Coordinates of C-alpha atoms and ligand atoms in Angstrom, one line a residue:
M1 CA 41.7 -20.2 -19.6
R2 CA 41.7 -18.7 -23.1
R3 CA 44.4 -15.9 -23.3
F4 CA 44.2 -13.0 -25.7
L5 CA 46.4 -10.0 -26.5
V6 CA 44.3 -7.0 -27.4
T7 CA 46.2 -3.9 -28.6
G8 CA 44.8 -0.4 -28.5
G9 CA 42.2 -1.6 -25.9
A10 CA 42.1 1.8 -24.1
G11 CA 40.7 3.5 -27.2
F12 CA 37.1 3.8 -28.4
I13 CA 36.5 0.5 -30.2
G14 CA 39.2 -1.5 -28.4
S15 CA 37.7 -0.8 -25.0
A16 CA 34.3 -1.8 -26.2
F17 CA 35.7 -5.1 -27.6
V18 CA 37.6 -5.8 -24.3
R19 CA 34.3 -5.6 -22.4
L20 CA 32.5 -7.7 -25.0
L21 CA 35.2 -10.4 -24.9
L22 CA 35.2 -10.7 -21.1
D23 CA 31.4 -11.0 -21.1
A24 CA 31.0 -13.3 -24.1
I25 CA 33.8 -15.8 -23.2
P26 CA 33.8 -16.4 -19.4
E27 CA 37.1 -18.3 -19.5
S28 CA 38.9 -15.4 -21.3
E29 CA 41.9 -13.5 -20.0
I30 CA 43.0 -10.4 -21.7
I31 CA 46.4 -8.6 -21.8
N32 CA 45.6 -5.1 -23.1
L33 CA 48.6 -3.3 -24.6
D34 CA 48.1 0.4 -25.2
L35 CA 50.5 3.3 -25.5
L36 CA 47.9 5.8 -24.1
T37 CA 48.3 8.3 -26.8
Y38 CA 45.9 11.3 -26.8
A39 CA 43.2 8.9 -27.8
G40 CA 43.8 6.2 -25.2
N41 CA 42.1 6.6 -21.9
L42 CA 42.2 4.5 -18.8
D43 CA 38.7 5.8 -17.9
N44 CA 37.4 3.7 -20.7
L45 CA 38.5 0.5 -18.8
E46 CA 36.9 1.4 -15.4
G47 CA 35.4 -1.5 -13.5
L48 CA 37.0 -4.4 -15.3
D49 CA 38.0 -7.5 -13.3
P50 CA 41.8 -7.3 -12.7
A51 CA 41.9 -11.1 -12.4
R52 CA 40.9 -11.3 -16.1
H53 CA 42.1 -8.1 -17.6
Q54 CA 45.6 -6.8 -17.3
F55 CA 46.6 -3.4 -18.7
I56 CA 50.1 -2.9 -20.0
H57 CA 51.3 0.6 -21.0
G58 CA 53.4 0.1 -24.1
D59 CA 54.1 0.5 -27.7
I60 CA 53.2 -2.0 -30.4
A61 CA 56.1 -0.8 -32.5
A62 CA 58.6 -1.8 -29.8
P63 CA 59.6 -5.5 -30.3
E64 CA 60.9 -6.1 -26.8
T65 CA 57.7 -4.6 -25.2
V66 CA 55.5 -6.7 -27.4
H67 CA 57.5 -9.8 -26.7
Q68 CA 57.2 -9.3 -23.0
A69 CA 53.5 -8.5 -23.1
L70 CA 52.5 -11.5 -25.2
P71 CA 51.4 -14.2 -22.8
D72 CA 52.5 -17.8 -23.2
G73 CA 49.8 -19.9 -24.9
C74 CA 48.1 -16.8 -26.4
E75 CA 45.2 -17.8 -28.5
A76 CA 44.9 -14.7 -30.6
I77 CA 46.2 -11.1 -31.0
V78 CA 43.4 -8.7 -31.9
N79 CA 45.0 -5.5 -33.2
F80 CA 43.1 -2.3 -32.7
A81 CA 46.1 -0.1 -31.9
A82 CA 46.4 2.7 -34.5
E83 CA 46.5 6.3 -35.2
S84 CA 42.9 6.6 -36.4
H85 CA 42.0 10.2 -37.4
V86 CA 42.2 11.2 -41.1
D87 CA 42.6 14.9 -40.4
R88 CA 45.6 14.3 -38.1
S89 CA 47.2 12.1 -40.9
I90 CA 46.9 15.0 -43.3
A91 CA 48.6 17.3 -40.8
D92 CA 51.5 14.9 -40.1
C93 CA 51.6 11.2 -40.9
A94 CA 54.8 10.1 -39.2
E95 CA 53.1 8.4 -36.3
F96 CA 50.7 6.7 -38.7
L97 CA 53.5 5.0 -40.4
R98 CA 55.2 4.0 -37.2
T99 CA 52.2 2.7 -35.3
N100 CA 49.9 1.4 -38.1
I101 CA 52.6 -0.1 -40.4
V102 CA 55.7 -0.9 -38.3
G103 CA 53.6 -1.7 -35.2
T104 CA 51.5 -4.2 -37.2
Q105 CA 54.7 -5.9 -38.5
V106 CA 56.1 -6.1 -35.0
L107 CA 52.9 -7.8 -33.8
L108 CA 53.0 -10.3 -36.7
D109 CA 56.6 -11.2 -36.0
A110 CA 55.9 -11.7 -32.3
A111 CA 52.8 -13.8 -33.2
R112 CA 54.9 -16.1 -35.3
A113 CA 57.8 -16.3 -32.8
K114 CA 55.5 -17.2 -29.9
G115 CA 53.1 -19.5 -31.9
V116 CA 50.0 -17.4 -31.5
K117 CA 47.2 -19.3 -33.1
R118 CA 45.3 -16.5 -34.8
F119 CA 45.9 -12.8 -35.7
V120 CA 42.9 -10.4 -36.2
Q121 CA 43.7 -7.2 -38.0
V122 CA 41.1 -4.5 -37.4
S123 CA 41.1 -2.5 -40.6
T124 CA 38.8 -0.1 -42.3
D125 CA 36.6 0.4 -45.4
E126 CA 38.8 3.4 -46.2
V127 CA 41.5 1.2 -47.7
M128 CA 39.1 0.8 -50.7
G129 CA 39.0 4.6 -51.3
S130 CA 35.9 6.4 -52.4
L131 CA 32.8 5.3 -54.3
A132 CA 31.3 7.6 -56.9
E133 CA 28.6 9.9 -55.6
D134 CA 25.7 8.9 -57.7
D135 CA 26.0 5.2 -58.5
S136 CA 24.6 2.4 -56.4
S137 CA 27.9 0.5 -55.9
Y138 CA 29.1 -0.9 -52.6
F139 CA 32.4 -2.0 -51.3
T140 CA 32.8 -5.8 -51.4
E141 CA 35.7 -8.0 -50.4
E142 CA 36.7 -7.9 -54.0
S143 CA 36.9 -4.1 -54.3
P144 CA 40.4 -3.0 -55.2
F145 CA 42.5 -1.1 -52.7
A146 CA 42.6 2.6 -53.5
P147 CA 43.5 4.4 -50.2
N148 CA 43.2 8.2 -50.5
S149 CA 44.3 9.6 -47.2
P150 CA 47.7 9.0 -45.4
Y151 CA 45.6 7.2 -42.7
A152 CA 43.9 4.9 -45.2
A153 CA 47.3 4.3 -47.0
S154 CA 48.9 3.3 -43.7
K155 CA 46.0 0.9 -42.9
A156 CA 46.2 -0.6 -46.4
A157 CA 49.9 -1.1 -46.0
A158 CA 49.2 -2.9 -42.7
E159 CA 46.7 -5.2 -44.4
H160 CA 49.3 -6.1 -47.0
L161 CA 51.7 -7.1 -44.3
V162 CA 49.1 -9.3 -42.6
R163 CA 48.3 -10.9 -46.0
A164 CA 52.0 -11.5 -46.6
A165 CA 52.5 -13.1 -43.1
H166 CA 49.6 -15.5 -43.9
H167 CA 50.8 -16.2 -47.5
T168 CA 54.5 -16.6 -46.8
F169 CA 54.6 -18.0 -43.3
G170 CA 51.2 -19.6 -42.9
L171 CA 50.2 -17.4 -40.0
D172 CA 46.4 -17.8 -39.4
A173 CA 45.4 -14.2 -40.0
V174 CA 42.0 -12.6 -40.7
V175 CA 41.1 -9.0 -41.5
T176 CA 38.0 -7.0 -40.8
R177 CA 37.1 -3.8 -42.7
C178 CA 34.4 -1.7 -41.0
G179 CA 32.8 1.6 -41.8
N180 CA 32.3 4.6 -39.5
N181 CA 31.6 3.6 -35.9
Y182 CA 29.7 5.6 -33.3
G183 CA 28.9 5.0 -29.7
P184 CA 30.1 5.7 -26.1
R185 CA 33.7 6.8 -25.5
Q186 CA 34.6 7.9 -28.9
F187 CA 37.2 10.7 -28.8
P188 CA 35.6 14.0 -29.7
E189 CA 37.8 14.7 -32.7
K190 CA 35.6 12.4 -34.8
F191 CA 32.4 13.9 -36.4
L192 CA 29.7 12.3 -34.3
P193 CA 31.0 13.0 -30.7
L194 CA 32.4 16.4 -31.9
M195 CA 28.9 17.3 -32.9
I196 CA 27.3 16.0 -29.7
C197 CA 29.9 17.7 -27.4
N198 CA 29.8 21.0 -29.3
A199 CA 26.0 21.1 -29.4
F200 CA 25.8 20.5 -25.6
N201 CA 27.6 23.9 -25.3
D202 CA 25.8 25.6 -28.2
Q203 CA 29.1 25.7 -30.0
S204 CA 29.1 25.7 -33.8
I205 CA 29.5 22.4 -35.6
P206 CA 32.0 22.4 -38.5
V207 CA 30.6 20.6 -41.6
Y208 CA 33.2 20.0 -44.3
G209 CA 32.5 21.2 -47.8
D210 CA 28.9 20.8 -49.0
G211 CA 28.0 18.2 -46.3
L212 CA 26.9 15.7 -48.9
N213 CA 29.7 13.1 -48.3
V214 CA 28.3 9.7 -47.4
R215 CA 29.5 7.5 -44.5
D216 CA 28.2 4.0 -43.6
W217 CA 27.5 4.2 -39.8
I218 CA 27.5 1.3 -37.4
Y219 CA 27.1 1.1 -33.6
V220 CA 30.4 0.2 -32.0
D221 CA 29.1 -2.9 -30.2
D222 CA 27.7 -4.3 -33.4
H223 CA 31.2 -3.8 -34.9
C224 CA 32.7 -5.6 -31.9
R225 CA 30.3 -8.5 -32.2
A226 CA 31.3 -8.8 -35.8
I227 CA 35.0 -8.9 -34.8
L228 CA 34.3 -11.6 -32.3
A229 CA 32.5 -13.7 -34.9
V230 CA 35.5 -13.3 -37.2
L231 CA 37.9 -14.2 -34.3
E232 CA 35.9 -17.3 -33.6
K233 CA 34.8 -18.5 -37.0
G234 CA 36.5 -16.5 -39.8
K235 CA 38.4 -18.4 -42.5
P236 CA 42.2 -18.1 -42.3
G237 CA 43.5 -15.6 -44.8
A238 CA 40.0 -14.0 -45.3
A239 CA 38.9 -10.4 -45.1
Y240 CA 35.4 -9.5 -44.0
N241 CA 33.6 -6.2 -44.7
I242 CA 31.5 -5.1 -41.8
G243 CA 28.5 -2.7 -42.1
A244 CA 25.0 -2.1 -40.9
R245 CA 23.5 -1.1 -44.3
N246 CA 23.3 2.4 -43.0
P247 CA 24.9 4.9 -45.4
R248 CA 24.0 8.5 -44.7
R249 CA 25.0 12.0 -45.8
N250 CA 26.9 14.0 -43.3
I251 CA 24.3 16.7 -43.3
E252 CA 21.6 14.2 -42.6
V253 CA 23.6 12.8 -39.7
A254 CA 24.2 16.3 -38.3
E255 CA 20.5 17.2 -38.5
S256 CA 19.4 14.0 -36.8
V257 CA 21.8 14.5 -33.9
L258 CA 20.6 18.1 -33.5
A259 CA 17.0 17.0 -33.6
A260 CA 17.6 14.4 -31.0
L261 CA 19.3 17.0 -28.8
G262 CA 16.6 19.6 -29.4
K263 CA 19.2 22.0 -30.8
P264 CA 18.8 24.4 -33.8
K265 CA 20.2 23.7 -37.3
S266 CA 21.7 27.2 -37.1
L267 CA 24.6 25.6 -35.2
L268 CA 25.9 24.1 -38.4
R269 CA 28.8 26.0 -40.0
F270 CA 29.9 24.9 -43.5
V271 CA 33.7 25.2 -43.6
V272 CA 36.4 24.6 -46.2
D273 CA 36.5 20.9 -47.2
R274 CA 39.1 18.3 -46.0
P275 CA 41.7 17.9 -48.7
G276 CA 41.2 14.7 -50.7
H277 CA 37.8 14.1 -48.9
D278 CA 36.4 10.7 -49.9
R279 CA 32.9 11.2 -51.3
R280 CA 31.0 8.1 -50.4
Y281 CA 31.5 4.9 -48.4
A282 CA 28.9 2.1 -48.5
I283 CA 29.5 -1.5 -47.5
D284 CA 28.0 -4.7 -48.7
P285 CA 28.2 -7.0 -45.6
S286 CA 26.7 -10.0 -47.4
L287 CA 29.7 -12.2 -46.8
I288 CA 29.9 -11.9 -43.0
E289 CA 26.1 -12.2 -42.8
S290 CA 25.9 -15.4 -44.8
E291 CA 29.2 -17.1 -43.8
L292 CA 29.3 -16.2 -40.1
G293 CA 25.7 -15.4 -39.4
W294 CA 26.4 -12.0 -38.0
R295 CA 23.7 -9.2 -38.0
P296 CA 23.7 -5.8 -36.4
Q297 CA 21.5 -5.5 -33.4
E298 CA 21.1 -1.7 -33.2
T299 CA 19.1 0.5 -35.5
W300 CA 20.4 4.0 -36.3
E301 CA 17.7 5.4 -34.1
S302 CA 18.5 3.2 -31.1
G303 CA 22.2 3.5 -31.5
I304 CA 22.1 7.3 -31.7
Q305 CA 19.8 7.4 -28.6
K306 CA 22.2 5.3 -26.6
T307 CA 25.2 7.3 -27.7
I308 CA 23.7 10.7 -26.9
Q309 CA 22.5 9.4 -23.5
W310 CA 26.0 8.1 -22.7
Y311 CA 27.5 11.5 -23.4
Q312 CA 24.8 13.2 -21.4
E313 CA 25.6 11.0 -18.4
N314 CA 29.4 11.3 -18.7
S315 CA 30.2 15.0 -18.6
R316 CA 33.3 14.4 -16.6
W317 CA 34.6 12.1 -19.3
I318 CA 34.0 14.9 -21.8
E319 CA 35.7 17.5 -19.6
R320 CA 38.8 15.3 -19.1
T321 CA 39.0 14.5 -22.8
R322 CA 38.5 18.1 -24.0
N323 CA 41.6 19.1 -22.1
N324 CA 44.3 21.8 -23.1
E325 CA 45.8 19.5 -25.7
Y326 CA 42.4 18.9 -27.3
R327 CA 41.7 22.6 -27.3
E328 CA 45.0 23.3 -29.0
Y329 CA 44.3 20.7 -31.6
Y330 CA 40.8 22.2 -32.2
R331 CA 42.2 25.7 -32.5
K332 CA 44.8 24.5 -35.1
Q333 CA 42.3 22.3 -37.0
Y334 CA 39.3 24.7 -37.1
G335 CA 40.5 28.1 -35.9
D336 CA 41.2 29.6 -39.2
K337 CA 39.0 27.4 -41.4
G338 CA 37.0 29.7 -43.6
A339 CA 33.5 29.2 -44.8
A340 CA 32.9 26.6 -47.6
S341 CA 32.6 28.3 -50.9
Ligands
NAD401 P1 41.2 5.3 -31.2 O1 42.0 6.4 -31.8 O2 40.0 5.7 -30.3 O3 42.1 4.3 -30.3 C1 43.3 3.9 -30.7 C2 44.0 3.3 -29.5 O4 45.3 2.8 -29.9 C3 44.3 4.3 -28.4 O5 43.9 3.7 -27.2 C4 45.8 4.6 -28.5 O6 46.3 4.9 -27.2 C5 46.3 3.2 -29.0 N1 47.6 3.4 -29.7 C6 48.0 4.3 -30.6 N2 49.3 4.0 -31.0 C7 49.7 3.0 -30.3 C8 50.9 2.3 -30.2 N3 52.0 2.6 -31.0 N4 51.0 1.2 -29.4 C9 49.9 0.8 -28.6 N5 48.8 1.4 -28.6 C10 48.6 2.5 -29.4 O7 40.7 4.4 -32.4 P2 39.4 3.6 -32.7 O8 38.4 4.5 -33.3 O9 39.0 2.9 -31.4 O10 39.9 2.6 -33.8 C11 40.4 1.3 -33.4 C12 40.8 0.6 -34.6 O11 39.7 0.4 -35.5 C13 41.9 1.3 -35.5 O12 42.8 0.3 -36.0 C14 41.1 1.9 -36.6 O13 41.9 2.0 -37.8 C15 40.0 0.9 -36.8 N6 38.7 1.4 -37.3 C16 38.1 2.4 -36.7 C17 36.9 2.9 -37.2 C18 36.2 4.1 -36.6 O14 35.1 4.5 -37.1 N7 36.6 4.6 -35.5 C19 36.3 2.3 -38.3 C20 37.0 1.1 -38.9 C21 38.2 0.7 -38.4
TYD402 P1 35.4 11.4 -39.3 O1 34.6 11.2 -38.1 O2 36.7 12.1 -39.3 O3 35.6 9.9 -40.0 P2 36.2 9.5 -41.4 O4 36.9 10.7 -42.0 O5 37.2 8.4 -41.0 O6 35.1 9.1 -42.2 O7 34.5 12.1 -40.4 C1 33.2 11.6 -40.8 C2 32.7 12.5 -41.9 O8 32.4 13.8 -41.3 C3 33.7 12.7 -43.0 O9 33.0 12.8 -44.2 C4 34.3 14.1 -42.7 C5 33.1 14.8 -42.0 N1 33.6 15.8 -40.9 C6 33.0 17.1 -40.9 O10 32.2 17.4 -41.8 N2 33.4 17.9 -39.9 C7 34.3 17.6 -39.0 O11 34.6 18.4 -38.1 C8 34.8 16.2 -39.0 C9 35.8 15.8 -37.9 C10 34.4 15.4 -40.0

């Protein structure tokens, strides 16, 4: 058997990766360590084979928990666990520092102590900050770090710790930096599922600022296949940018979702901008394409269709996710947001 520790595997991308790994590597066994924060959801793991997937409820920032969870002979740790929402990091970043930075260091220490063969850090394009609006530049693996939000800064710090573990202690570590994911089971605080869920109820959709910010969108399973390629074939110490060559303005994204749902554009409500809002992300994925042979399989159209269909078929998941805690978050985040000037 090949044993893996996946952290944050009850979240959006982590749960998709767990399913992919079990499918792609028939001899794999996964320990899934997740704290089940507001974003973690056991519904995301429904139907998995208990003989090959074991869920452990625990904190990556707690050394004893991690030590106990880490199976003997573990081939790799794949670290998805994180506080992941920029707006929440602006409101309060304490948990971001604890989980994203301290938690990553705890995992790195445990990997060394237990002789884990490989460490995969799932990072983000946001560590590289914002590209200028009107040039045609892209993020490459050589782009300098320039994180702008507390979230991005915490992910950049984590990457530095991974790099240091590789450089100083020779830990075989690899980093992935992906753009904005979309797909089934994404917590509806993020733009895409927030739009879909609001539009289902004819509720208005808050668009920050002028709606012209650009994000580079990728279907979640394409991201997961890229992480698997890096896990299997990535060079020790390397970082790989992951993107589907799909940069789009927020307003364009919103309009295509509304069109696919048959809902009117009048649902869009332009609200006061996010502080420090990065203007443009665009990823050059040439390295992972040429070195590891990875290519995205979904187009924007097919990915959006699959995503919308999943939310249409999973109203119970939406109801359970948009609980009292979510409604309270929504009220605080959007309740008194004025119109964009
Ligand atoms: P998510 O918020 O949906 O899931 C995060 C998971 O981590 C949850 O299940 C949560 O319970 C768990 N978690 C949080 N704190 C923990 C802790 N202290 N110990 C153990 N588990 C903990 O996030 P996501 O969108 O699935 O993102 C997963 C990873 O991918 C993150 O590291 C994120 O930075 C990165 N990433 C996300 C995107 C994106 O578009 N969503 C893009 C690039 C990179
Ligand atoms: P988000 O899903 O929060 O991802 P990130 O900030 O990590 O890119 O936001 C995607 C884009 O959508 C970003 O430019 C901010 C914007 N946005 C809105 O316009 N309205 C919203 O309610 C949210 C959550 C995001």
